[in-house]
Short mmCIF file of C-alpha atoms in Angstrom, two decimals:
data_model
loop_
_atom_site.label_atom_id
_atom_site.label_comp_id
_atom_site.label_asym_id
_atom_site.label_seq_id
_atom_site.Cartn_x
_atom_site.Cartn_y
_atom_site.Cartn_z
CA UNK A 458 -46.56 53.33 60.07
CA UNK A 459 -43.07 54.73 60.11
CA UNK A 460 -41.29 53.27 63.13
CA UNK A 461 -37.52 52.79 63.08
CA UNK A 462 -35.21 49.94 64.03
CA UNK A 463 -33.95 52.11 66.88
CA UNK A 464 -37.49 52.47 68.25
CA UNK A 465 -38.03 48.72 68.03
CA UNK A 466 -34.82 48.07 69.94
CA UNK A 467 -35.69 50.63 72.61
CA UNK A 468 -39.23 49.31 73.07
CA UNK A 469 -37.92 45.75 73.27
CA UNK A 470 -35.38 46.72 75.94
CA UNK A 471 -38.08 48.53 77.97
CA UNK A 472 -40.20 45.37 77.86
CA UNK A 473 -37.26 43.15 78.83
CA UNK A 474 -36.19 45.32 81.77
CA UNK A 475 -39.66 46.48 82.81
CA UNK A 476 -38.35 50.00 83.28
CA UNK A 477 -37.49 53.07 81.20
CA UNK A 478 -34.61 53.84 83.57
CA UNK A 479 -33.11 50.34 83.35
CA UNK A 480 -33.56 50.30 79.57
CA UNK A 481 -31.70 53.61 79.32
CA UNK A 482 -28.85 52.22 81.41
CA UNK A 483 -28.65 49.04 79.31
CA UNK A 484 -28.63 51.01 76.05
CA UNK A 485 -26.26 53.71 77.35
CA UNK A 486 -28.86 56.40 76.64
CA UNK A 487 -30.40 59.10 78.80
CA UNK A 488 -33.80 58.44 80.32
CA UNK A 489 -35.42 61.36 78.42
CA UNK A 490 -34.07 60.00 75.12
CA UNK A 491 -35.64 56.59 75.80
CA UNK A 492 -38.92 58.17 76.92
CA UNK A 493 -39.14 60.28 73.75
CA UNK A 494 -38.49 57.32 71.45
CA UNK A 495 -40.96 55.19 73.41
CA UNK A 496 -43.63 57.90 73.01
CA UNK A 497 -42.89 58.27 69.28
CA UNK A 498 -43.24 54.52 68.89
CA UNK A 499 -46.50 54.45 70.89
CA UNK A 500 -47.94 57.30 68.81
CA UNK A 501 -48.03 54.98 65.80
CA UNK A 502 -50.53 52.64 67.49
CA UNK A 503 -54.12 53.30 68.57
CA UNK A 504 -53.84 50.62 71.28
CA UNK A 505 -51.64 51.19 74.36
CA UNK A 506 -48.39 49.26 74.44
CA UNK A 507 -47.67 50.01 78.11
CA UNK A 508 -49.44 51.46 81.11
CA UNK A 509 -48.24 52.88 84.41
CA UNK A 510 -50.00 51.76 87.60
CA UNK A 511 -48.75 53.10 90.90
CA UNK A 512 -45.53 54.36 89.30
CA UNK A 513 -44.78 50.87 87.93
CA UNK A 514 -44.69 50.23 84.19
CA UNK A 515 -46.68 47.29 82.82
CA UNK A 516 -46.74 45.94 79.27
CA UNK A 517 -50.21 45.36 77.84
CA UNK A 518 -51.14 42.15 76.05
CA UNK A 519 -50.97 44.05 72.77
CA UNK A 520 -47.57 45.41 73.79
CA UNK A 521 -46.32 41.88 74.48
CA UNK A 522 -47.32 40.80 70.97
CA UNK A 523 -45.58 43.81 69.45
CA UNK A 524 -42.49 43.08 71.57
CA UNK A 525 -42.40 39.51 70.28
CA UNK A 526 -42.60 40.75 66.70
CA UNK A 527 -39.94 43.38 67.42
CA UNK A 528 -37.62 40.70 68.81
CA UNK A 529 -38.02 38.65 65.64
CA UNK A 530 -37.21 41.69 63.48
CA UNK A 531 -34.15 42.61 65.56
CA UNK A 532 -32.92 39.00 65.41
CA UNK A 533 -33.29 39.02 61.63
CA UNK A 534 -31.23 42.22 61.44
CA UNK A 535 -28.53 40.57 63.57
CA UNK A 536 -28.66 37.55 61.27
CA UNK A 537 -28.08 39.75 58.22
CA UNK A 538 -25.12 41.42 59.91
CA UNK A 539 -23.65 38.06 60.95
CA UNK A 540 -24.00 36.61 57.46
CA UNK A 541 -22.31 39.65 55.94
CA UNK A 542 -19.35 39.36 58.30
CA UNK A 543 -19.18 35.58 57.85
CA UNK A 544 -19.04 36.06 54.07
CA UNK A 545 -16.02 38.28 54.70
CA UNK A 546 -14.35 35.47 56.67
CA UNK A 547 -14.97 36.79 60.20
CA UNK A 548 -16.26 34.80 63.20
CA UNK A 549 -19.76 36.07 63.94
CA UNK A 550 -22.59 35.53 66.36
CA UNK A 551 -23.73 36.45 69.86
CA UNK A 552 -22.02 35.51 73.09
CA UNK A 553 -24.45 35.85 76.01
CA UNK A 554 -23.12 35.78 79.57
CA UNK A 555 -24.85 36.44 82.89
CA UNK A 556 -22.56 37.64 85.67
CA UNK A 557 -23.10 38.04 89.42
CA UNK A 558 -22.67 41.68 90.38
CA UNK A 559 -19.19 41.44 91.91
CA UNK A 560 -18.11 39.46 88.85
CA UNK A 561 -18.05 42.71 86.89
CA UNK A 562 -14.56 43.20 88.32
CA UNK A 563 -13.51 39.85 86.81
CA UNK A 564 -15.36 38.93 83.62
CA UNK A 565 -14.37 41.85 81.33
CA UNK A 566 -10.70 40.87 81.56
CA UNK A 567 -11.51 37.35 80.40
CA UNK A 568 -13.48 38.75 77.45
CA UNK A 569 -11.52 41.69 76.08
CA UNK A 570 -8.86 39.70 74.23
CA UNK A 571 -11.45 37.42 72.63
CA UNK A 572 -13.58 40.34 71.45
CA UNK A 573 -10.52 42.09 70.00
CA UNK A 574 -9.60 38.94 68.08
CA UNK A 575 -13.17 38.53 66.77
CA UNK A 576 -14.79 41.94 66.19
CA UNK A 577 -17.75 40.25 64.47
CA UNK A 578 -18.86 38.75 67.80
CA UNK A 579 -21.61 40.63 69.61
CA UNK A 580 -21.27 40.46 73.39
CA UNK A 581 -24.36 40.55 75.59
CA UNK A 582 -23.41 40.61 79.29
CA UNK A 583 -26.02 40.94 82.01
CA UNK A 584 -24.77 41.88 85.48
CA UNK A 585 -27.24 41.01 88.24
CA UNK A 586 -27.55 39.08 91.51
CA UNK A 587 -26.93 35.36 91.93
CA UNK A 588 -30.58 34.27 91.88
CA UNK A 589 -31.25 35.94 88.53
CA UNK A 590 -27.98 34.65 87.08
CA UNK A 591 -28.95 31.05 87.93
CA UNK A 592 -32.47 31.61 86.61
CA UNK A 593 -31.20 32.86 83.25
CA UNK A 594 -28.86 29.87 83.00
CA UNK A 595 -31.59 27.38 83.90
CA UNK A 596 -33.94 28.96 81.33
CA UNK A 597 -31.25 28.62 78.64
CA UNK A 598 -31.25 32.38 78.08
CA UNK A 599 -27.45 32.63 78.16
CA UNK A 600 -24.44 30.66 77.00
CA UNK A 601 -22.50 30.97 80.26
CA UNK A 602 -22.76 32.36 83.78
CA UNK A 603 -20.02 33.60 86.09
CA UNK A 604 -20.52 32.72 89.77
CA UNK A 605 -18.44 32.40 92.93
CA UNK A 606 -20.78 29.84 94.54
CA UNK A 607 -21.77 26.84 92.43
CA UNK A 608 -25.52 26.13 92.25
CA UNK A 609 -26.24 22.82 93.95
CA UNK A 610 -29.59 22.22 92.23
CA UNK A 611 -28.36 22.40 88.62
CA UNK A 612 -26.46 19.84 86.57
CA UNK A 613 -23.65 21.99 85.25
CA UNK A 614 -20.19 21.95 83.77
CA UNK A 615 -17.62 24.54 84.70
CA UNK A 616 -14.27 26.14 84.03
CA UNK A 617 -12.54 27.66 87.07
CA UNK A 618 -11.07 31.07 86.27
CA UNK A 619 -9.80 32.84 89.40
CA UNK A 620 -9.68 32.45 93.17
CA UNK A 621 -12.06 34.70 95.09
CA UNK A 622 -10.96 35.90 98.55
CA UNK A 623 -13.23 37.69 101.03
CA UNK A 624 -11.94 39.73 103.99
CA UNK A 625 -13.38 41.81 106.79
CA UNK A 626 -13.02 45.40 105.59
CA UNK A 627 -13.45 48.77 107.25
CA UNK A 628 -12.69 52.46 106.83
CA UNK A 629 -8.97 53.18 107.17
CA UNK A 630 -9.52 56.19 109.42
CA UNK A 631 -12.24 55.04 111.81
CA UNK A 632 -11.95 51.27 112.06
CA UNK A 633 -10.43 49.25 114.87
CA UNK A 634 -7.03 47.71 114.20
CA UNK A 635 -8.06 44.31 115.52
CA UNK A 636 -11.47 42.76 115.94
CA UNK A 637 -12.10 39.40 117.60
CA UNK A 638 -14.96 37.09 116.67
CA UNK A 639 -16.78 37.92 119.89
CA UNK A 640 -16.72 41.62 118.89
CA UNK A 641 -19.02 41.00 115.92
CA UNK A 642 -22.10 41.55 118.13
CA UNK A 643 -20.85 45.05 118.94
CA UNK A 644 -19.90 46.35 115.50
CA UNK A 645 -22.30 47.48 112.74
CA UNK A 646 -22.14 44.94 109.91
CA UNK A 647 -23.16 45.79 106.36
CA UNK A 648 -24.72 43.00 104.30
CA UNK A 649 -25.51 42.64 100.62
CA UNK A 650 -29.13 41.95 99.66
CA UNK A 651 -30.66 38.47 99.87
CA UNK A 652 -29.87 36.46 96.75
CA UNK A 653 -26.33 37.82 96.57
CA UNK A 654 -23.46 35.33 96.55
CA UNK A 655 -21.44 37.59 98.84
CA UNK A 656 -24.37 37.66 101.29
CA UNK A 657 -24.58 33.86 101.23
CA UNK A 658 -20.84 33.52 101.90
CA UNK A 659 -20.93 36.09 104.70
CA UNK A 660 -23.90 34.45 106.42
CA UNK A 661 -22.25 31.04 106.07
CA UNK A 662 -19.16 32.34 107.88
CA UNK A 663 -21.23 33.89 110.68
CA UNK A 664 -23.25 30.69 111.15
CA UNK A 665 -20.16 28.45 111.05
CA UNK A 666 -18.41 30.55 113.69
CA UNK A 667 -21.61 30.78 115.79
CA UNK A 668 -21.32 34.57 115.87
CA UNK A 669 -24.07 36.83 117.20
CA UNK A 670 -24.79 39.87 115.03
CA UNK A 671 -27.05 42.53 116.52
CA UNK A 672 -26.40 45.58 114.35
CA UNK A 673 -26.64 45.28 110.62
CA UNK A 674 -27.43 47.22 107.47
CA UNK A 675 -28.50 45.80 104.08
CA UNK A 676 -27.47 47.36 100.76
CA UNK A 677 -28.18 46.22 97.23
CA UNK A 678 -24.82 46.40 95.46
CA UNK A 679 -21.11 45.99 96.06
CA UNK A 680 -20.59 49.67 95.18
CA UNK A 681 -23.19 50.74 97.76
CA UNK A 682 -21.47 48.67 100.44
CA UNK A 683 -18.14 50.19 99.48
CA UNK A 684 -19.48 53.74 99.77
CA UNK A 685 -20.99 52.93 103.17
CA UNK A 686 -17.60 51.65 104.36
CA UNK A 687 -15.87 54.75 103.03
CA UNK A 688 -18.37 56.87 104.96
CA UNK A 689 -17.51 54.96 108.15
CA UNK A 690 -20.94 53.36 108.58
CA UNK A 691 -19.58 49.97 109.58
CA UNK A 692 -17.76 46.85 108.44
CA UNK A 693 -18.40 44.18 105.86
CA UNK A 694 -16.95 40.94 104.55
CA UNK A 695 -16.11 41.82 100.96
CA UNK A 696 -14.43 40.26 97.93
CA UNK A 697 -10.89 41.50 97.55
CA UNK A 698 -11.38 41.86 93.81
CA UNK A 699 -13.75 44.82 94.24
CA UNK A 700 -11.67 47.04 96.55
CA UNK A 701 -8.28 47.24 94.83
CA UNK A 702 -8.24 51.02 94.33
CA UNK A 703 -9.55 51.74 97.82
CA UNK A 704 -6.81 49.60 99.36
CA UNK A 705 -4.12 51.25 97.24
CA UNK A 706 -5.43 54.70 98.17
CA UNK A 707 -5.58 53.66 101.85
CA UNK A 708 -9.26 54.53 102.06
CA UNK A 709 -10.25 51.02 103.16
CA UNK A 710 -8.26 48.44 105.07
CA UNK A 711 -8.37 44.71 105.63
CA UNK A 712 -8.84 43.82 109.29
CA UNK A 713 -7.16 40.53 110.27
CA UNK A 714 -9.51 38.08 111.90
CA UNK A 715 -9.38 34.35 112.56
CA UNK A 716 -11.08 32.32 109.84
CA UNK A 717 -10.62 34.91 107.10
CA UNK A 718 -10.13 35.20 104.22
CA UNK A 719 -12.90 32.99 102.92
CA UNK A 720 -11.72 31.44 99.66
CA UNK A 721 -14.07 30.50 96.85
CA UNK A 722 -13.60 30.27 93.09
CA UNK A 723 -14.83 32.39 90.22
CA UNK A 724 -16.17 29.81 87.78
CA UNK A 725 -17.68 30.05 84.33
CA UNK A 726 -20.55 27.57 84.26
CA UNK A 727 -23.00 26.19 81.70
CA UNK A 728 -25.71 23.56 81.67
CA UNK A 729 -24.41 20.01 81.19
CA UNK A 730 -25.21 18.74 77.72
CA UNK A 731 -25.70 22.24 76.29
CA UNK A 732 -25.07 22.45 72.56
CA UNK A 733 -22.65 25.33 72.23
CA UNK A 734 -22.83 27.71 69.31
CA UNK A 735 -19.65 28.05 67.21
CA UNK A 736 -18.93 31.34 69.02
CA UNK A 737 -19.33 29.96 72.55
CA UNK A 738 -17.27 26.87 71.66
CA UNK A 739 -14.53 29.11 70.30
CA UNK A 740 -14.66 31.20 73.47
CA UNK A 741 -14.08 28.13 75.66
CA UNK A 742 -11.07 27.23 73.52
CA UNK A 743 -9.77 30.78 73.92
CA UNK A 744 -10.08 30.64 77.72
CA UNK A 745 -8.24 27.31 77.91
CA UNK A 746 -5.26 28.90 76.18
CA UNK A 747 -5.36 32.42 77.58
CA UNK A 748 -6.63 32.29 81.18
CA UNK A 749 -3.22 31.72 82.83
CA UNK A 750 -1.77 34.74 81.02
CA UNK A 751 -4.80 36.87 81.90
CA UNK A 752 -4.50 35.96 85.58
CA UNK A 753 -0.79 36.79 85.61
CA UNK A 754 -1.25 40.09 83.79
CA UNK A 755 -4.42 41.37 85.45
CA UNK A 756 -4.76 39.70 88.84
CA UNK A 757 -1.26 39.04 90.19
CA UNK A 758 -1.81 41.95 92.60
CA UNK A 759 -4.21 39.74 94.60
CA UNK A 760 -1.31 37.58 95.76
CA UNK A 761 0.01 40.27 98.11
CA UNK A 762 -3.08 39.92 100.32
#
């Protein structure tokens, strides 16, 4: 057999994501490149590693065993790299963070300075919906999670990073200047998918205000909602943090309405009692010292709204 480390890493990512397309996105490769390497890897085995049923990819039992072995090999390679850097006096290790999808507008700014200071640290950041973020935290698959709604069922510790404000938003050209609460049953509302923190917050507002909503659309990402608003398909309650450019370019506008904005908090959370690695402990120390400066430098624009 003559498989490469690259093939092991690609196969492992395909198994973890359950999709060639998602693996390609996670590895910043094209889908054909991943497919070719996956085929080359498969060609070295007489037993199928994966199978496609109804356009869905499944990993065989043999494939799962190979994936487990591949993960052990990849971890050993990381260990060698870490030890080499540590011998040279650099901080090394992995920092694994799971982030709710809208948090992608927040988390990178609280990471960039730390990664620049410690180039030996490998960052693994998974951006997904709230349910999967909480699941990865509960399963101890990550060091930290970034959320805007704290999970009530988990015993956690937290560090608050930044206020999160949600407004009613519409297209600058086609939207009404003023909308009253009773008008909600007349306007098309765009929701995030179930499991999204933004969806939970939006539904909580509607329920609290006893609003009737008759027309609604459901989309699976903040970017998809934004594009629908830009196209004039309706209105949505959105986090301010994700629409900065569109507000500056006067493509979207905030529509004043009683009871908004909704204010929550972006918080970095971890399981209570978790034994932090040296890297994650160092990262918490970094945030304690640097977060006020990061907020002032990167997020002061939020104060004008």
